[in-house]
């Protein structure tokens, strides 16, 4: 099956009542881990690349690795998504390259740091929707501002400064025509999300449910949704790492989200932790080794394990064979038939 639009994956997920993990990649091994996990669990999957990932891989390496993934795993519905596009130009370059989905993060200005105005956000997001939908490509927007910083992108802070306002979210969806909506409910990017196991004071699941009740048909996206499991932190610290104590978003909270309209769940940190822990273990236990494969292989396996576990927990496992890909040209025709007001 060709690379598919994210809209189709999320529509199917809504029908089936499950969520789909969106996993970040920078290199071949991460893509291989995700594809093996998808095959193992028979899962549709979203692979996403930040601006940092695109520059690290010079775009073309990443894109051609994705084509290889698609060729080697033809049974897996696979989306290539731009994570946190900072401008119309970034989104356009992703679409031109062959991405089947883009995020226009207009919640921040083009510097990727400064919170923007609602009007600015609507303007740039709508512009991306127009050019993406003309090609059948999906658009994710963001309303409210997430906490933390990753790959140089983010406003910093705890994630509680700009929690999404439900009424504003409704106006944003109506005025932009986005396919999926990232909301801010107290989550942050990076490993240091919470300084204790999160409760309702810092992780606003009630706000998410409120937004879902107001916009029951909108596909919601949870960013910064690594769970930062203690066992992965322990492996790193046992083998010479120095992670400070930290908590992520518990899987049961993500599952509550999925029961309330969350269709895309972004996970990056957990995979980074798994890879680093596996590499540190090889270095510590067998310091005589110097073939990169000796540590990249265990790293790849450790990441595959985490991804497969999340696929099962999010409910996407077993759904890879549910549908055939809708060609992007046909998606474009469907969008053209329902223009944004
Ligand atoms: Zn994010």
mmCIF file of N, CA and C in Angstrom, residues 229-308:
data_model
loop_
_atom_site.group_PDB
_atom_site.id
_atom_site.type_symbol
_atom_site.label_atom_id
_atom_site.label_comp_id
_atom_site.label_asym_id
_atom_site.label_seq_id
_atom_site.Cartn_x
_atom_site.Cartn_y
_atom_site.Cartn_z
ATOM 1 N N UNK A 229 8.794 5.489 31.584
ATOM 2 C CA UNK A 229 8.719 4.415 32.577
ATOM 3 C C UNK A 229 9.968 4.339 33.456
ATOM 4 N N UNK A 230 9.720 4.011 34.734
ATOM 5 C CA UNK A 230 10.809 3.935 35.708
ATOM 6 C C UNK A 230 11.859 2.910 35.291
ATOM 7 N N UNK A 231 11.424 1.769 34.730
ATOM 8 C CA UNK A 231 12.423 0.730 34.406
ATOM 9 C C UNK A 231 13.398 1.205 33.320
ATOM 10 N N UNK A 232 12.908 2.019 32.376
ATOM 11 C CA UNK A 232 13.820 2.536 31.340
ATOM 12 C C UNK A 232 14.779 3.576 31.930
ATOM 13 N N UNK A 233 14.268 4.378 32.867
ATOM 14 C CA UNK A 233 15.156 5.342 33.560
ATOM 15 C C UNK A 233 16.222 4.595 34.362
ATOM 16 N N UNK A 234 15.771 3.499 35.015
ATOM 17 C CA UNK A 234 16.694 2.732 35.872
ATOM 18 C C UNK A 234 17.852 2.136 35.082
ATOM 19 N N UNK A 235 17.545 1.603 33.884
ATOM 20 C CA UNK A 235 18.612 0.992 33.075
ATOM 21 C C UNK A 235 19.676 2.047 32.750
ATOM 22 N N UNK A 236 19.218 3.228 32.345
ATOM 23 C CA UNK A 236 20.172 4.293 32.002
ATOM 24 C C UNK A 236 21.045 4.653 33.205
ATOM 25 N N UNK A 237 20.385 4.844 34.347
ATOM 26 C CA UNK A 237 21.145 5.270 35.529
ATOM 27 C C UNK A 237 22.038 4.159 36.079
ATOM 28 N N UNK A 238 21.579 2.896 35.940
ATOM 29 C CA UNK A 238 22.389 1.764 36.403
ATOM 30 C C UNK A 238 23.704 1.678 35.635
ATOM 31 N N UNK A 239 23.672 2.032 34.363
ATOM 32 C CA UNK A 239 24.868 1.911 33.533
ATOM 33 C C UNK A 239 25.536 3.265 33.278
ATOM 34 N N UNK A 240 25.536 4.104 34.303
ATOM 35 C CA UNK A 240 26.341 5.319 34.231
ATOM 36 C C UNK A 240 25.598 6.586 33.834
ATOM 37 N N UNK A 241 24.296 6.477 33.553
ATOM 38 C CA UNK A 241 23.532 7.666 33.174
ATOM 39 C C UNK A 241 23.227 8.527 34.387
ATOM 40 N N UNK A 242 22.759 9.734 34.160
ATOM 41 C CA UNK A 242 22.440 10.636 35.274
ATOM 42 C C UNK A 242 21.109 11.320 35.023
ATOM 43 N N UNK A 243 20.034 10.556 34.888
ATOM 44 C CA UNK A 243 18.706 11.158 34.742
ATOM 45 C C UNK A 243 18.208 11.547 36.119
ATOM 46 N N UNK A 244 17.599 12.718 36.184
ATOM 47 C CA UNK A 244 16.978 13.137 37.444
ATOM 48 C C UNK A 244 15.610 12.470 37.539
ATOM 49 N N UNK A 245 15.068 12.282 38.759
ATOM 50 C CA UNK A 245 13.751 11.639 38.872
ATOM 51 C C UNK A 245 12.697 12.400 38.070
ATOM 52 N N UNK A 246 11.868 11.680 37.323
ATOM 53 C CA UNK A 246 10.869 12.333 36.482
ATOM 54 C C UNK A 246 9.695 11.406 36.201
ATOM 55 N N UNK A 247 8.544 12.000 35.884
ATOM 56 C CA UNK A 247 7.339 11.249 35.565
ATOM 57 C C UNK A 247 6.778 11.701 34.222
ATOM 58 N N UNK A 248 6.218 10.738 33.486
ATOM 59 C CA UNK A 248 5.572 11.056 32.221
ATOM 60 C C UNK A 248 4.059 10.957 32.349
ATOM 61 N N UNK A 249 3.395 10.737 31.214
ATOM 62 C CA UNK A 249 1.944 10.604 31.199
ATOM 63 C C UNK A 249 1.613 9.117 31.350
ATOM 64 N N UNK A 250 0.961 8.720 32.444
ATOM 65 C CA UNK A 250 0.667 7.294 32.641
ATOM 66 C C UNK A 250 -0.197 6.742 31.499
ATOM 67 N N UNK A 251 0.092 5.502 31.108
ATOM 68 C CA UNK A 251 -0.645 4.894 29.994
ATOM 69 C C UNK A 251 -2.152 4.905 30.258
ATOM 70 N N UNK A 252 -2.556 4.712 31.512
ATOM 71 C CA UNK A 252 -4.012 4.683 31.773
ATOM 72 C C UNK A 252 -4.666 6.046 31.523
ATOM 73 N N UNK A 253 -3.912 7.136 31.664
ATOM 74 C CA UNK A 253 -4.468 8.466 31.335
ATOM 75 C C UNK A 253 -4.603 8.609 29.813
ATOM 76 N N UNK A 254 -3.621 8.087 29.086
ATOM 77 C CA UNK A 254 -3.710 8.121 27.613
ATOM 78 C C UNK A 254 -4.924 7.306 27.159
ATOM 79 N N UNK A 255 -5.128 6.160 27.808
ATOM 80 C CA UNK A 255 -6.280 5.316 27.448
ATOM 81 C C UNK A 255 -7.604 6.011 27.760
ATOM 82 N N UNK A 256 -7.620 6.788 28.832
ATOM 83 C CA UNK A 256 -8.813 7.598 29.132
ATOM 84 C C UNK A 256 -9.019 8.617 28.010
ATOM 85 N N UNK A 257 -7.924 9.209 27.551
ATOM 86 C CA UNK A 257 -7.990 10.142 26.427
ATOM 87 C C UNK A 257 -8.550 9.462 25.183
ATOM 88 N N UNK A 258 -8.072 8.272 24.900
ATOM 89 C CA UNK A 258 -8.514 7.544 23.705
ATOM 90 C C UNK A 258 -10.020 7.255 23.790
ATOM 91 N N UNK A 259 -10.514 7.006 24.967
ATOM 92 C CA UNK A 259 -11.970 6.824 25.116
ATOM 93 C C UNK A 259 -12.723 8.138 24.920
ATOM 94 N N UNK A 260 -11.986 9.244 24.874
ATOM 95 C CA UNK A 260 -12.591 10.569 24.735
ATOM 96 C C UNK A 260 -12.018 11.356 23.552
ATOM 97 N N UNK A 261 -11.903 10.686 22.410
ATOM 98 C CA UNK A 261 -11.594 11.396 21.175
ATOM 99 C C UNK A 261 -10.139 11.523 20.784
ATOM 100 N N UNK A 262 -9.203 11.050 21.622
ATOM 101 C CA UNK A 262 -7.789 11.119 21.233
ATOM 102 C C UNK A 262 -7.511 10.014 20.215
ATOM 103 N N UNK A 263 -7.009 10.405 19.048
ATOM 104 C CA UNK A 263 -6.736 9.429 17.977
ATOM 105 C C UNK A 263 -5.265 9.338 17.644
ATOM 106 N N UNK A 264 -4.491 10.349 18.006
ATOM 107 C CA UNK A 264 -3.048 10.334 17.723
ATOM 108 C C UNK A 264 -2.313 10.617 19.024
ATOM 109 N N UNK A 265 -1.354 9.762 19.328
ATOM 110 C CA UNK A 265 -0.607 9.902 20.576
ATOM 111 C C UNK A 265 0.878 9.985 20.233
ATOM 112 N N UNK A 266 1.496 11.126 20.543
ATOM 113 C CA UNK A 266 2.907 11.338 20.192
ATOM 114 C C UNK A 266 3.832 10.773 21.257
ATOM 115 N N UNK A 267 4.741 9.920 20.810
ATOM 116 C CA UNK A 267 5.696 9.290 21.726
ATOM 117 C C UNK A 267 7.088 9.413 21.124
ATOM 118 N N UNK A 268 7.984 10.000 21.873
ATOM 119 C CA UNK A 268 9.369 10.105 21.415
ATOM 120 C C UNK A 268 10.335 9.745 22.546
ATOM 121 N N UNK A 269 10.158 10.420 23.686
ATOM 122 C CA UNK A 269 11.106 10.235 24.793
ATOM 123 C C UNK A 269 11.275 8.772 25.206
ATOM 124 N N UNK A 270 10.189 8.014 25.283
ATOM 125 C CA UNK A 270 10.304 6.611 25.720
ATOM 126 C C UNK A 270 11.249 5.829 24.807
ATOM 127 N N UNK A 271 11.170 6.112 23.520
ATOM 128 C CA UNK A 271 12.043 5.408 22.571
ATOM 129 C C UNK A 271 13.494 5.852 22.731
ATOM 130 N N UNK A 272 13.677 7.133 22.974
ATOM 131 C CA UNK A 272 15.045 7.636 23.198
ATOM 132 C C UNK A 272 15.648 6.977 24.433
ATOM 133 N N UNK A 273 14.825 6.848 25.479
ATOM 134 C CA UNK A 273 15.310 6.220 26.719
ATOM 135 C C UNK A 273 15.680 4.764 26.465
ATOM 136 N N UNK A 274 14.828 4.051 25.724
ATOM 137 C CA UNK A 274 15.078 2.624 25.466
ATOM 138 C C UNK A 274 16.382 2.442 24.696
ATOM 139 N N UNK A 275 16.587 3.275 23.695
ATOM 140 C CA UNK A 275 17.805 3.180 22.874
ATOM 141 C C UNK A 275 19.045 3.467 23.722
ATOM 142 N N UNK A 276 18.990 4.560 24.473
ATOM 143 C CA UNK A 276 20.154 4.964 25.267
ATOM 144 C C UNK A 276 20.487 3.928 26.335
ATOM 145 N N UNK A 277 19.455 3.384 26.978
ATOM 146 C CA UNK A 277 19.679 2.363 28.006
ATOM 147 C C UNK A 277 20.363 1.139 27.420
ATOM 148 N N UNK A 278 19.892 0.696 26.256
ATOM 149 C CA UNK A 278 20.458 -0.502 25.633
ATOM 150 C C UNK A 278 21.915 -0.276 25.241
ATOM 151 N N UNK A 279 22.207 0.898 24.727
ATOM 152 C CA UNK A 279 23.589 1.196 24.314
ATOM 153 C C UNK A 279 24.517 1.289 25.528
ATOM 154 N N UNK A 280 24.032 1.987 26.565
ATOM 155 C CA UNK A 280 24.835 2.105 27.794
ATOM 156 C C UNK A 280 25.157 0.729 28.383
ATOM 157 N N UNK A 281 24.190 -0.170 28.322
ATOM 158 C CA UNK A 281 24.378 -1.512 28.885
ATOM 159 C C UNK A 281 25.512 -2.235 28.144
ATOM 160 N N UNK A 282 25.496 -2.178 26.823
ATOM 161 C CA UNK A 282 26.552 -2.830 26.041
ATOM 162 C C UNK A 282 27.911 -2.203 26.368
ATOM 163 N N UNK A 283 27.946 -0.881 26.424
ATOM 164 C CA UNK A 283 29.221 -0.200 26.714
ATOM 165 C C UNK A 283 29.756 -0.580 28.104
ATOM 166 N N UNK A 284 28.831 -0.661 29.072
ATOM 167 C CA UNK A 284 29.264 -0.940 30.444
ATOM 168 C C UNK A 284 29.681 -2.404 30.609
ATOM 169 N N UNK A 285 28.926 -3.306 29.995
ATOM 170 C CA UNK A 285 29.189 -4.734 30.229
ATOM 171 C C UNK A 285 30.273 -5.299 29.328
ATOM 172 N N UNK A 286 30.392 -4.743 28.121
ATOM 173 C CA UNK A 286 31.398 -5.267 27.196
ATOM 174 C C UNK A 286 32.169 -4.105 26.564
ATOM 175 N N UNK A 287 33.005 -3.447 27.398
ATOM 176 C CA UNK A 287 33.699 -2.242 26.908
ATOM 177 C C UNK A 287 34.695 -2.531 25.786
ATOM 178 N N UNK A 288 34.972 -3.808 25.550
ATOM 179 C CA UNK A 288 35.916 -4.142 24.465
ATOM 180 C C UNK A 288 35.267 -4.055 23.087
ATOM 181 N N UNK A 289 33.939 -3.976 23.052
ATOM 182 C CA UNK A 289 33.257 -3.956 21.747
ATOM 183 C C UNK A 289 33.354 -2.597 21.065
ATOM 184 N N UNK A 290 33.496 -2.614 19.748
ATOM 185 C CA UNK A 290 33.564 -1.338 19.019
ATOM 186 C C UNK A 290 32.833 -1.362 17.684
ATOM 187 N N UNK A 291 32.161 -2.472 17.365
ATOM 188 C CA UNK A 291 31.362 -2.508 16.133
ATOM 189 C C UNK A 291 30.008 -1.875 16.431
ATOM 190 N N UNK A 292 29.660 -0.790 15.734
ATOM 191 C CA UNK A 292 28.379 -0.125 16.045
ATOM 192 C C UNK A 292 27.179 -1.077 16.040
ATOM 193 N N UNK A 293 27.245 -2.119 15.241
ATOM 194 C CA UNK A 293 26.106 -3.055 15.212
ATOM 195 C C UNK A 293 25.920 -3.755 16.556
ATOM 196 N N UNK A 294 27.026 -3.905 17.299
ATOM 197 C CA UNK A 294 26.929 -4.584 18.594
ATOM 198 C C UNK A 294 26.053 -3.821 19.576
ATOM 199 N N UNK A 295 25.960 -2.498 19.407
ATOM 200 C CA UNK A 295 25.046 -1.760 20.297
ATOM 201 C C UNK A 295 23.811 -1.231 19.589
ATOM 202 N N UNK A 296 23.883 -1.046 18.268
ATOM 203 C CA UNK A 296 22.681 -0.558 17.568
ATOM 204 C C UNK A 296 21.599 -1.639 17.483
ATOM 205 N N UNK A 297 22.034 -2.910 17.410
ATOM 206 C CA UNK A 297 21.046 -3.980 17.316
ATOM 207 C C UNK A 297 20.229 -4.094 18.619
ATOM 208 N N UNK A 298 20.898 -4.172 19.776
ATOM 209 C CA UNK A 298 20.098 -4.181 21.017
ATOM 210 C C UNK A 298 19.267 -2.907 21.189
ATOM 211 N N UNK A 299 19.803 -1.790 20.715
ATOM 212 C CA UNK A 299 19.052 -0.528 20.820
ATOM 213 C C UNK A 299 17.769 -0.618 20.001
ATOM 214 N N UNK A 300 17.900 -1.155 18.808
ATOM 215 C CA UNK A 300 16.760 -1.306 17.914
ATOM 216 C C UNK A 300 15.716 -2.235 18.529
ATOM 217 N N UNK A 301 16.207 -3.328 19.126
ATOM 218 C CA UNK A 301 15.277 -4.276 19.761
ATOM 219 C C UNK A 301 14.571 -3.643 20.963
ATOM 220 N N UNK A 302 15.313 -2.857 21.737
ATOM 221 C CA UNK A 302 14.712 -2.222 22.924
ATOM 222 C C UNK A 302 13.621 -1.241 22.502
ATOM 223 N N UNK A 303 13.871 -0.493 21.435
ATOM 224 C CA UNK A 303 12.858 0.455 20.962
ATOM 225 C C UNK A 303 11.649 -0.300 20.395
ATOM 226 N N UNK A 304 11.907 -1.372 19.657
ATOM 227 C CA UNK A 304 10.795 -2.160 19.096
ATOM 228 C C UNK A 304 9.859 -2.648 20.207
ATOM 229 N N UNK A 305 10.467 -3.064 21.310
ATOM 230 C CA UNK A 305 9.671 -3.569 22.438
ATOM 231 C C UNK A 305 8.744 -2.480 22.990
ATOM 232 N N UNK A 306 9.293 -1.282 23.159
ATOM 233 C CA UNK A 306 8.473 -0.173 23.678
ATOM 234 C C UNK A 306 7.359 0.179 22.694
ATOM 235 N N UNK A 307 7.698 0.262 21.416
ATOM 236 C CA UNK A 307 6.702 0.650 20.408
ATOM 237 C C UNK A 307 5.587 -0.396 20.332
ATOM 238 N N UNK A 308 5.962 -1.671 20.325
ATOM 239 C CA UNK A 308 4.942 -2.731 20.245
ATOM 240 C C UNK A 308 4.016 -2.678 21.467
#
